[in-house]
């Protein structure tokens, strides 16, 4: 990753921070669109001082403002004269069967888990196509393969990320762009510990482990269309 430029959408969240820190450690320049100031400050506080000049960010609503995401990508291109990697880590969870899920909650889950990735991909494709190279990594979930009930809006949203990844990989293969996804099991994050305080965490996966797999996929171009459980 040395010398490469990466955008990590959701890079101030739990998984996103692990991805950003891994990329910085590997020598990449990392751009993070963030929304919550405390999360951005947390990421900045975790960065090695020697790596800090290779990290920059801006406040962007990546779920609801496609034009702002496009402007963020344009700024990255202007600063660094290129873009090599996009990682889409934004997501959210809500339980409930279809009968009890409001249309508002349905749309919120689809927007967080799917539309954010669509917006990110659309924003970077022109530059990656022009360069005839690039790597996109999306984040789905191991819990939705096969599709499961009880959290149906989340299931549909994350399953759609798999379909997006596989279809986009076919579309972009002629342009030299690899598109892959990781499917983590329950991740060991502060939010999940708070939501499930009595859960058995022995099977949970660390965000650093997921970031390791993302780093591999981001650093290569031979594998495309893969959806890898972690």
Phi, psi and omega in degrees: 000355182303127179084355180274158180245127183233139169254127177246099178284128190083019186291352177262357176278184186297304178291318181301321178297318179296322178293313180300316180294322178295316179298317178298317178300325182276000174101006182276160165268133188236129177245131185234115168280125184235161180236325183260115184304322182295324179291319178296319178296323178298316178297313180302323181290341181267352185277135174300135182305327180289341180262346186304324179296343180265008177243129170215160182206172177207153180284120184216135172272098187279352181266325189243353187230086182296324181294325178292323177294317178299320179293323178297316179296319179299321179294319177300316180296320179293323181287319194241359175061025178174168179208124186251328191221139168234131172238126179257105183247000181294141177187173178197160183234141170212137177274175177124141174279175185297322183297330184258000182266119179291159178297326177299315181291323177302310181295324179297317179294318179295318181294315181295314190269332183243306187298325178300321179290320178299314180299316179298313180298314180300325183289326186265342187301318180303315181292318180293321177295319180296324180278346183059037174194159177156164180222129177241132177235122177257165180238116173254219182205139177293336184289347184255010178238107357288166180305136184240146174273173178097338173215059197292323180294319176296315180302312182295317180297313182287328175293325178294330176297323176296314179298318177301313182299312184291320179290318181293326177301320178292317181296322189263352179306317179295343181262006178079018183253126176268137179229120182223173178217152169251148181236084181288149164283191182304125182268145180277089180236160176303322181295317180290325176296322179291319183287331184230066188295336184256008183287153172282113185268006185296333180262002180287152181251138179287148179296331178294325178294316177297320179297326177299316180292319178299319180298320177298310182298323182290335187270359185228170179228358183284324180268128177211141182087008181274144175234105195255118174293142179232000000 
